[in-house]
Amino acid sequence: MNGRVVVTAAGVISPLGAGIGNFACGLYSGKSAIAPSPRFPGLCAADLGEFHPQPWLGNRGIRVLDRSARLLAVAAGMALADAGLLEPAAADGDPDVGLVCGTALGPLHSITAFDWSGIEEGPNFVSPMEFPNTVINSPAGQAAIKHKLRGVNSTVCAGFASGLFAIHYAAEFLRFGRARALLAGGVEEICEESVLAFRRTGIAPGEGAALWVLEPEESALARGRRPWLEISGFGCVQDAYRIDGFDPRAGGAAEAMEQAMADAGIATQELACIITSANGNAVGDTVESRALTRVFGPGIGRIPLYAPKAALGEAAGASGALSAIVAGLVLERQALPPKPGTRSADDPIPLPHPISGDYALVNAFGCDGNNASLVIRLWKN
Amino acid sequence: MIRVAITGIGLITPAGLGKQRCWDTLLAGGSGIRTVASFDTSQLPVHLGAEVTGFDPGDLQRLDPETTGRASQFAAVAAHMALEDAGLEAAGLDKKRTGVSMGTTSGEPLFVERYNDIRKTAGLEAIPADMLPRYPCHVIPSHMAIELGVRGPCLMIPTACAAGNYAIGYGFDAIRTGRADVMLTGGADAFSRITYMGFARLGAIAPDRCRPFDCNRKGMVPGEGAAVLVLERPEAARARGAHIYAEVLGYGVSCDSHHMTAAHPEGDGAARAMQAALRESGVAAGDVGYISAHGTGTLTNDRVESLAVRKVFGAKANQVPMSSIKSMIGHTMGAASAIEAAVCALTLDTGWAPPTMNFEQPDPDCDLDYIPNRARKIDPRVVLNNAYAFGGNNASLCLAREEQAA
């Protein structure tokens, strides 16, 4: 084992598009998915609206799945199909294929609704069918049942950094030889409770599920899959400041980026672009800017930056994984998507912005003190 | 390969606060199971719970108990205890090289309960804006990091009732990969009416006593608590003159991919998790001298776990003593396997294994040695800690006496 972990496929369900192809089209058309929400009056969000998973999952056994579980199961199915892993090695599922899911608010809506039914109808009348949805690992467990994933199954939570942590966690598991392939990424749903939690933050909530298929390079090549990307480095630093506010000193964010670059063993000039964590929160965006300047100095002006949350909203536990998928597309196309929402009379066709290089840095920083950065590389033989 | 030692233990359990009090209670076959006090169970058919009593968050230095959830408070106090036990008071830590990984089932569900209570009595408008952001489970390790000022890898792994083992596993990995020098790792959960109602409706709560593996077992007893272990390299511990309780050798995780709440009927995932843990640890089944059972006390879990142990250990399964402390402290949810890992470390350290209490009548489906009713001196060199969860998440952790790992 050379320890290299590669990305061989992706599954994504987002208001910008379902499936990696549609998602890329949406992204490179310069659209933003942030719009008045069809479900929550007065809210601007990247909201999937009424979401029907039947086209992907069929009708069987989906009634009990909550929104997060449905989104994750759909993305998992897409990822497995894209990776050519839909037909498991054993009829009852593959014991060496698994799933690592990041989420932030997790089952907040399911747990609130379950408790509410206890208040309204009495504790002895809550639904035992709904109870499993109240545990935070429910979406990962449900997706595993749906797709017969019998290997490693884990759920990781680090606020808005959850998606990147899931990718890091899965990559380490593969390096330790604990699985043959792992789906890794995140899921988040917009619900009435999360809308309340986002109130007055300046952030447009987003939702969706995004998963990469990670494999050891050798085993991907051995089964004839050409890798797309390589996981090069990861860094994480906790602010240890507050659970509800950014540390204005920006130390954690800066150190997470430095760690990820050092872990990848690359220098600044090798970076083709940075996919930022910026989500419209004035303090958070300022802190990230400060951290970028601190790490890259005046040279930051020469590194192309892209802020995908202007198109995707803040999808919390899924946002790190969505950003990572965006980074992969950017490296593959050697171009940043047009800035979302810039279409105007003077500029009728927004154009992608060319970049050059093999490495991208992806940031996910949260006001909860969690800072994570990931470095990926366009895979070349 | 970098080795990883357990050098500090902090425990908040229904059977006592602090490592020594809890351990003494367990070896004496005591109990932390009582009638539920924190909410009204009169409309439910069951009333037993394992709540933490006598807990005082007043020792916290940086966290405000008013805004910090109960699970976070347990975890932060247990972290202080563990650091003190390891001789690594917070001030002496290299804070950039110290991380936190924790497990939980429910995060801070009391904020969801309060949200609904306010919504019921005063309407949505009356809910403070900062209430719901205090619920998500990642705040538990974040609060610990704030309390101790530590800035290394900080992660919550909420794999329900197996979460403690997952979290300790991540802590073990973080040291082996060089991401941290010290990891504070374990699990925490707060007693919640949500969990209680759910298990009551599943018919999973014992009406009278928790008696794992007994023929007349009638269920589990929900509980709460926290355990924090200090993990570090044995060389660093020795250089400081710290006591090493045990070493972590490895762990294995698997997924039943069968049913959200019911275990795989043949114990497929449970057996694969144990096998993976043994494989990663480089030990044979015959080396294992004790198993800390998941042993919830439900009909299915105990039968399936016994079957899985039989599958892994074969004809010699009866020779491996195995016990469930859930008979005494109930099922402390995401804290359970972390508390049990601490107990495993103490078993390796002292040679004594806690009993499975309330064991009266053997069950033909559970035909192993469950250390019934009385603690036993067994002097194991290698132990396995089993944990199984909703979602079919299974995790087994393998620990060893220090010299065994050398």
Coordinates of C-alpha atoms in Angstrom, one line a residue, chain A:
Chain A
M1 CA 0.0 0.0 0.0
N2 CA 1.4 3.4 -1.0
G3 CA -1.1 5.1 1.3
R4 CA -2.6 7.2 -1.5
V5 CA -6.3 7.7 -1.3
V6 CA -8.1 8.7 -4.5
V7 CA -11.6 9.9 -5.5
T8 CA -13.1 7.8 -8.2
A9 CA -16.7 9.0 -8.3
A10 CA -19.3 11.3 -6.8
G11 CA -23.0 11.5 -5.9
V12 CA -24.7 14.8 -5.3
I13 CA -28.2 16.1 -4.8
S14 CA -28.4 19.9 -4.5
P15 CA -30.7 22.6 -5.6
L16 CA -28.1 23.4 -8.3
G17 CA -28.7 19.9 -9.8
A18 CA -29.1 16.3 -9.1
G19 CA -26.2 14.1 -10.1
I20 CA -22.6 15.2 -10.7
G21 CA -23.3 16.1 -14.4
N22 CA -26.3 18.3 -13.7
F23 CA -24.6 19.8 -10.7
A24 CA -21.7 20.8 -12.8
C25 CA -24.0 22.3 -15.4
G26 CA -25.8 24.4 -12.8
L27 CA -22.6 25.5 -11.3
Y28 CA -20.9 26.6 -14.6
S29 CA -24.0 28.3 -15.8
G30 CA -23.4 30.9 -13.2
K31 CA -26.7 30.3 -11.5
S32 CA -27.3 30.7 -7.8
A33 CA -29.7 28.3 -6.1
I34 CA -30.5 30.9 -3.4
A35 CA -34.0 32.1 -4.0
P36 CA -37.3 32.6 -2.1
S37 CA -38.0 29.3 -0.4
P38 CA -41.0 27.4 -1.7
R39 CA -41.5 25.9 1.8
F40 CA -40.7 28.7 4.3
P41 CA -42.4 32.0 3.5
G42 CA -40.0 35.0 3.8
L43 CA -36.9 32.8 3.7
C44 CA -34.2 33.1 1.0
A45 CA -32.4 29.8 0.8
A46 CA -30.9 27.2 -1.5
D47 CA -33.9 24.9 -0.8
L48 CA -34.8 21.7 -2.7
G49 CA -38.5 22.3 -2.1
E50 CA -40.7 19.3 -2.2
F51 CA -38.3 16.5 -2.6
H52 CA -39.5 13.1 -3.9
P53 CA -36.8 10.4 -3.8
Q54 CA -38.9 7.8 -5.6
P55 CA -37.2 8.2 -9.0
W56 CA -33.9 7.1 -7.3
L57 CA -35.0 4.9 -4.5
G58 CA -38.3 3.5 -5.7
N59 CA -41.3 3.3 -3.4
R60 CA -40.2 0.5 -1.0
G61 CA -39.3 1.4 2.5
I62 CA -38.9 5.1 2.0
R63 CA -42.0 6.3 4.0
V64 CA -40.2 6.1 7.3
L65 CA -37.0 7.9 6.1
D66 CA -36.8 11.5 7.1
R67 CA -35.5 14.2 4.7
S68 CA -31.9 13.8 5.6
A69 CA -32.0 10.1 5.2
R70 CA -33.7 10.4 1.8
L71 CA -31.1 12.9 0.6
L72 CA -28.2 10.8 1.7
A73 CA -29.6 7.6 0.3
V74 CA -30.1 9.3 -3.1
A75 CA -26.6 10.6 -3.1
A76 CA -25.2 7.3 -2.0
G77 CA -27.0 5.5 -4.9
M78 CA -25.6 8.0 -7.4
A79 CA -22.1 7.6 -6.0
L80 CA -22.2 3.9 -6.1
A81 CA -23.5 3.9 -9.6
D82 CA -20.9 6.4 -10.8
A83 CA -18.2 4.2 -9.2
G84 CA -19.4 1.0 -10.7
L85 CA -20.0 -0.4 -7.2
L86 CA -23.8 -0.7 -7.5
E87 CA -23.6 -4.4 -7.9
P88 CA -22.0 -5.6 -4.7
A89 CA -19.4 -8.4 -4.6
A90 CA -21.7 -10.4 -2.4
A91 CA -25.5 -10.8 -2.8
D92 CA -26.1 -9.6 0.7
G93 CA -23.9 -6.6 0.4
D94 CA -20.2 -5.8 0.4
P95 CA -18.5 -6.1 3.9
D96 CA -15.7 -3.9 2.6
V97 CA -17.7 -1.0 1.3
G98 CA -19.0 1.6 3.7
L99 CA -20.2 5.1 4.4
V100 CA -18.9 8.1 6.4
C101 CA -21.4 10.9 6.7
G102 CA -20.9 14.4 8.1
T103 CA -23.8 16.4 9.4
A104 CA -24.3 19.5 11.6
L105 CA -27.8 19.8 12.9
G106 CA -28.5 16.2 12.0
P107 CA -32.0 15.0 12.8
L108 CA -33.0 18.3 14.5
H109 CA -36.4 18.3 12.9
S110 CA -37.1 14.6 13.5
I111 CA -36.1 14.8 17.1
T112 CA -38.2 18.0 17.7
A113 CA -41.2 16.5 16.0
F114 CA -40.9 13.2 18.0
D115 CA -40.7 15.1 21.3
W116 CA -43.6 17.4 20.2
S117 CA -45.8 14.3 19.5
G118 CA -45.1 13.2 23.1
I119 CA -46.3 16.6 24.4
E120 CA -49.4 16.7 22.2
E121 CA -50.5 13.0 22.3
G122 CA -48.8 11.8 25.4
P123 CA -45.5 10.0 25.9
N124 CA -47.1 6.6 25.5
F125 CA -48.4 7.4 22.0
V126 CA -45.2 8.5 20.2
S127 CA -44.5 6.5 17.1
P128 CA -41.9 3.7 17.5
M129 CA -41.4 3.9 13.7
E130 CA -40.3 7.6 14.0
F131 CA -38.0 6.9 17.0
P132 CA -35.0 5.6 14.9
N133 CA -35.0 9.0 13.0
T134 CA -34.1 10.8 16.3
V135 CA -30.6 9.3 16.4
I136 CA -27.9 11.3 14.7
N137 CA -26.4 8.3 12.8
S138 CA -29.8 7.5 11.3
P139 CA -29.2 8.8 7.8
A140 CA -26.0 6.8 7.5
G141 CA -27.6 3.7 8.9
Q142 CA -30.7 4.0 6.6
A143 CA -28.5 4.6 3.5
A144 CA -26.5 1.5 4.5
I145 CA -29.6 -0.6 4.7
K146 CA -30.9 0.8 1.4
H147 CA -27.7 0.1 -0.5
K148 CA -26.4 -3.0 1.4
L149 CA -23.3 -1.2 2.7
R150 CA -21.9 -3.6 5.3
G151 CA -18.5 -2.1 5.8
V152 CA -17.4 0.8 8.0
N153 CA -20.4 3.0 8.8
S154 CA -19.8 6.2 10.7
T155 CA -21.3 9.7 11.3
V156 CA -19.1 12.6 12.2
C157 CA -20.1 16.0 13.4
A158 CA -17.9 19.2 13.5
G159 CA -20.5 21.8 12.6
F160 CA -19.9 23.4 9.2
A161 CA -16.7 21.5 8.9
S162 CA -18.4 18.1 9.2
G163 CA -18.2 17.3 5.5
L164 CA -14.4 17.8 5.3
F165 CA -14.0 15.8 8.5
A166 CA -15.9 13.0 6.9
I167 CA -13.5 12.9 3.9
H168 CA -10.5 13.0 6.2
Y169 CA -12.0 10.3 8.5
A170 CA -12.7 8.0 5.5
A171 CA -9.3 8.6 4.0
E172 CA -7.6 7.6 7.3
F173 CA -9.8 4.4 7.5
L174 CA -8.7 3.5 4.0
R175 CA -5.0 4.1 4.9
F176 CA -5.4 1.8 7.9
G177 CA -6.8 -0.9 5.6
R178 CA -10.3 -1.0 7.2
A179 CA -12.2 -0.9 3.9
R180 CA -11.9 -1.3 0.2
A181 CA -14.1 1.7 -0.7
L182 CA -15.9 4.4 1.3
L183 CA -18.5 6.9 0.4
A184 CA -17.7 10.1 2.3
G185 CA -19.3 13.5 2.5
G186 CA -22.2 15.0 4.2
V187 CA -25.9 15.7 4.4
E188 CA -28.0 18.6 5.7
E189 CA -31.7 19.5 5.4
I190 CA -33.4 22.8 5.8
C191 CA -36.2 22.5 8.4
E192 CA -38.2 25.0 10.4
E193 CA -35.9 24.6 13.3
S194 CA -32.7 25.2 11.3
V195 CA -34.3 28.2 9.8
L196 CA -34.7 29.6 13.3
A197 CA -31.1 28.7 14.2
F198 CA -29.9 30.6 11.1
R199 CA -32.0 33.7 12.0
R200 CA -30.2 37.0 11.9
T201 CA -26.8 35.4 10.9
G202 CA -26.8 36.9 7.4
I203 CA -26.5 33.4 6.0
A204 CA -28.8 31.9 3.4
P205 CA -29.3 28.2 4.4
G206 CA -28.6 25.5 1.9
E207 CA -29.3 21.8 1.8
G208 CA -28.4 18.6 0.0
A209 CA -26.2 15.7 0.2
A210 CA -22.7 15.2 -1.4
L211 CA -20.6 12.1 -1.3
W212 CA -17.3 11.1 -2.9
V213 CA -16.2 7.6 -3.4
L214 CA -12.8 7.2 -1.9
E215 CA -10.5 4.2 -2.6
P216 CA -6.9 3.3 -2.0
E217 CA -5.2 4.2 -5.3
E218 CA -3.9 0.7 -5.8
S219 CA -7.2 -0.9 -5.5
A220 CA -9.0 1.6 -7.7
L221 CA -6.4 1.0 -10.4
A222 CA -6.5 -2.8 -9.9
R223 CA -10.2 -2.8 -10.6
G224 CA -9.7 -0.6 -13.7
R225 CA -10.9 2.7 -12.4
R226 CA -9.1 5.8 -13.5
P227 CA -9.0 8.0 -10.4
W228 CA -10.3 11.6 -10.6
L229 CA -8.5 13.2 -7.7
E230 CA -6.2 12.4 -4.9
I231 CA -6.6 13.4 -1.2
S232 CA -3.4 15.2 -0.5
G233 CA -3.7 16.9 2.9
F234 CA -5.9 17.8 5.7
G235 CA -5.7 20.2 8.6
C236 CA -8.0 20.9 11.5
V237 CA -7.8 23.3 14.4
Q238 CA -10.4 24.1 17.1
D239 CA -10.6 27.7 18.1
A240 CA -11.5 26.8 21.7
Y241 CA -13.1 30.2 21.8
R242 CA -17.0 30.0 21.7
I243 CA -19.6 27.6 20.3
D244 CA -21.5 30.5 18.8
G245 CA -19.0 33.0 17.5
F246 CA -15.8 33.2 15.3
D247 CA -12.5 33.9 17.0
P248 CA -11.7 37.3 15.5
R249 CA -8.0 36.5 15.7
A250 CA -8.5 34.0 12.9
G251 CA -5.7 31.8 14.3
G252 CA -7.6 28.5 14.0
A253 CA -8.6 29.1 10.3
A254 CA -5.0 30.1 9.4
E255 CA -3.4 27.2 11.2
A256 CA -5.9 24.7 9.6
M257 CA -4.8 25.9 6.1
E258 CA -1.1 25.8 7.1
Q259 CA -1.5 22.2 8.4
A260 CA -3.3 21.1 5.3
M261 CA -0.6 22.6 3.0
A262 CA 2.1 21.0 5.1
D263 CA 0.3 17.7 5.2
A264 CA 0.2 17.8 1.4
G265 CA 3.8 18.9 1.2
I266 CA 3.1 21.7 -1.3
A267 CA 4.0 25.3 -1.6
T268 CA 1.7 28.3 -2.2
Q269 CA 2.6 28.5 -5.9
E270 CA 1.4 25.0 -6.5
L271 CA -2.2 26.0 -5.6
A272 CA -4.5 26.4 -8.6
C273 CA -7.3 27.9 -6.5
I274 CA -8.9 28.2 -3.1
I275 CA -12.5 27.2 -2.5
T276 CA -13.5 29.4 0.4
S277 CA -15.8 28.9 3.3
A278 CA -17.4 32.4 2.9
N279 CA -21.1 32.2 3.4
G280 CA -22.2 35.8 3.8
N281 CA -21.8 36.1 7.5
A282 CA -20.0 39.4 7.9
V283 CA -17.8 38.3 10.8
G284 CA -17.0 34.8 9.4
D285 CA -16.1 36.2 5.9
T286 CA -13.8 38.8 7.5
V287 CA -12.1 36.2 9.7
E288 CA -11.5 34.0 6.6
S289 CA -10.1 36.9 4.7
R290 CA -7.8 37.8 7.5
A291 CA -6.7 34.1 7.8
L292 CA -6.0 34.0 4.0
T293 CA -3.8 37.1 4.2
R294 CA -2.0 35.7 7.2
V295 CA -1.2 32.4 5.5
F296 CA -0.5 33.6 1.9
G297 CA 0.6 37.2 2.5
P298 CA 0.2 39.7 -0.3
G299 CA 0.5 36.8 -2.8
I300 CA -3.2 35.9 -2.0
G301 CA -4.1 38.4 -4.6
R302 CA -2.7 36.1 -7.3
I303 CA -4.5 32.9 -6.1
P304 CA -7.9 32.5 -7.7
L305 CA -10.6 32.3 -5.1
Y306 CA -14.1 30.9 -5.4
A307 CA -17.0 31.0 -2.8
P308 CA -19.4 28.3 -3.7
K309 CA -21.9 29.1 -1.0
A310 CA -23.0 32.1 -3.0
A311 CA -24.5 29.5 -5.3
L312 CA -25.3 26.7 -2.8
G313 CA -26.1 28.5 0.4
E314 CA -24.7 27.3 3.7
A315 CA -25.5 23.6 3.6
A316 CA -23.9 23.2 7.1
G317 CA -22.8 19.6 7.5
A318 CA -22.9 19.0 3.8
S319 CA -21.2 22.2 2.8
G320 CA -17.6 20.9 3.2
A321 CA -18.4 18.0 0.9
L322 CA -20.2 20.2 -1.7
S323 CA -17.2 22.6 -1.7
A324 CA -14.9 19.6 -2.1
I325 CA -16.9 18.4 -5.1
V326 CA -16.8 22.0 -6.6
A327 CA -13.0 22.0 -6.1
G328 CA -12.8 18.7 -8.0
L329 CA -14.8 20.1 -10.9
V330 CA -12.6 23.2 -10.9
L331 CA -9.4 21.2 -11.2
E332 CA -10.8 19.0 -13.9
R333 CA -12.0 21.9 -16.0
Q334 CA -9.1 24.2 -15.1
A335 CA -11.6 26.9 -14.7
L336 CA -13.6 28.6 -11.9
P337 CA -17.3 28.8 -12.4
P338 CA -18.6 32.2 -13.2
K339 CA -19.5 34.3 -10.1
P340 CA -23.1 33.3 -9.3
G341 CA -25.7 35.9 -10.0
T342 CA -23.5 38.2 -12.1
R343 CA -25.6 37.8 -15.3
S344 CA -26.6 41.3 -16.4
A345 CA -27.5 43.2 -19.5
D346 CA -23.8 44.2 -20.0
D347 CA -22.6 40.7 -19.3
P348 CA -25.2 38.4 -20.8
I349 CA -23.1 35.2 -20.7
P350 CA -21.1 34.8 -17.6
L351 CA -17.8 33.1 -18.4
P352 CA -15.7 30.7 -16.4
H353 CA -12.4 32.0 -15.2
P354 CA -9.4 29.9 -16.3
I355 CA -7.0 28.7 -13.7
S356 CA -3.8 26.6 -13.9
G357 CA -2.5 23.9 -11.6
D358 CA -3.1 20.6 -10.0
Y359 CA -3.9 21.4 -6.4
A360 CA -6.9 23.1 -4.7
L361 CA -7.4 24.1 -1.1
V362 CA -10.9 23.7 0.3
N363 CA -11.9 25.6 3.5
A364 CA -14.7 24.9 5.9
F365 CA -14.7 27.2 8.9
G366 CA -17.6 27.5 11.4
C367 CA -18.7 29.9 14.0
D368 CA -18.7 26.9 16.4
G369 CA -14.8 26.9 16.5
N370 CA -14.4 24.1 14.0
N371 CA -11.9 24.8 11.3
A372 CA -10.9 22.3 8.6
S373 CA -9.0 22.6 5.3
L374 CA -8.5 19.9 2.7
V375 CA -5.9 19.8 -0.1
I376 CA -6.8 17.8 -3.2
R377 CA -4.9 17.1 -6.4
L378 CA -6.0 16.4 -9.9
W379 CA -5.0 12.8 -10.4
K380 CA -2.4 12.1 -13.1
N381 CA -0.8 8.8 -13.9

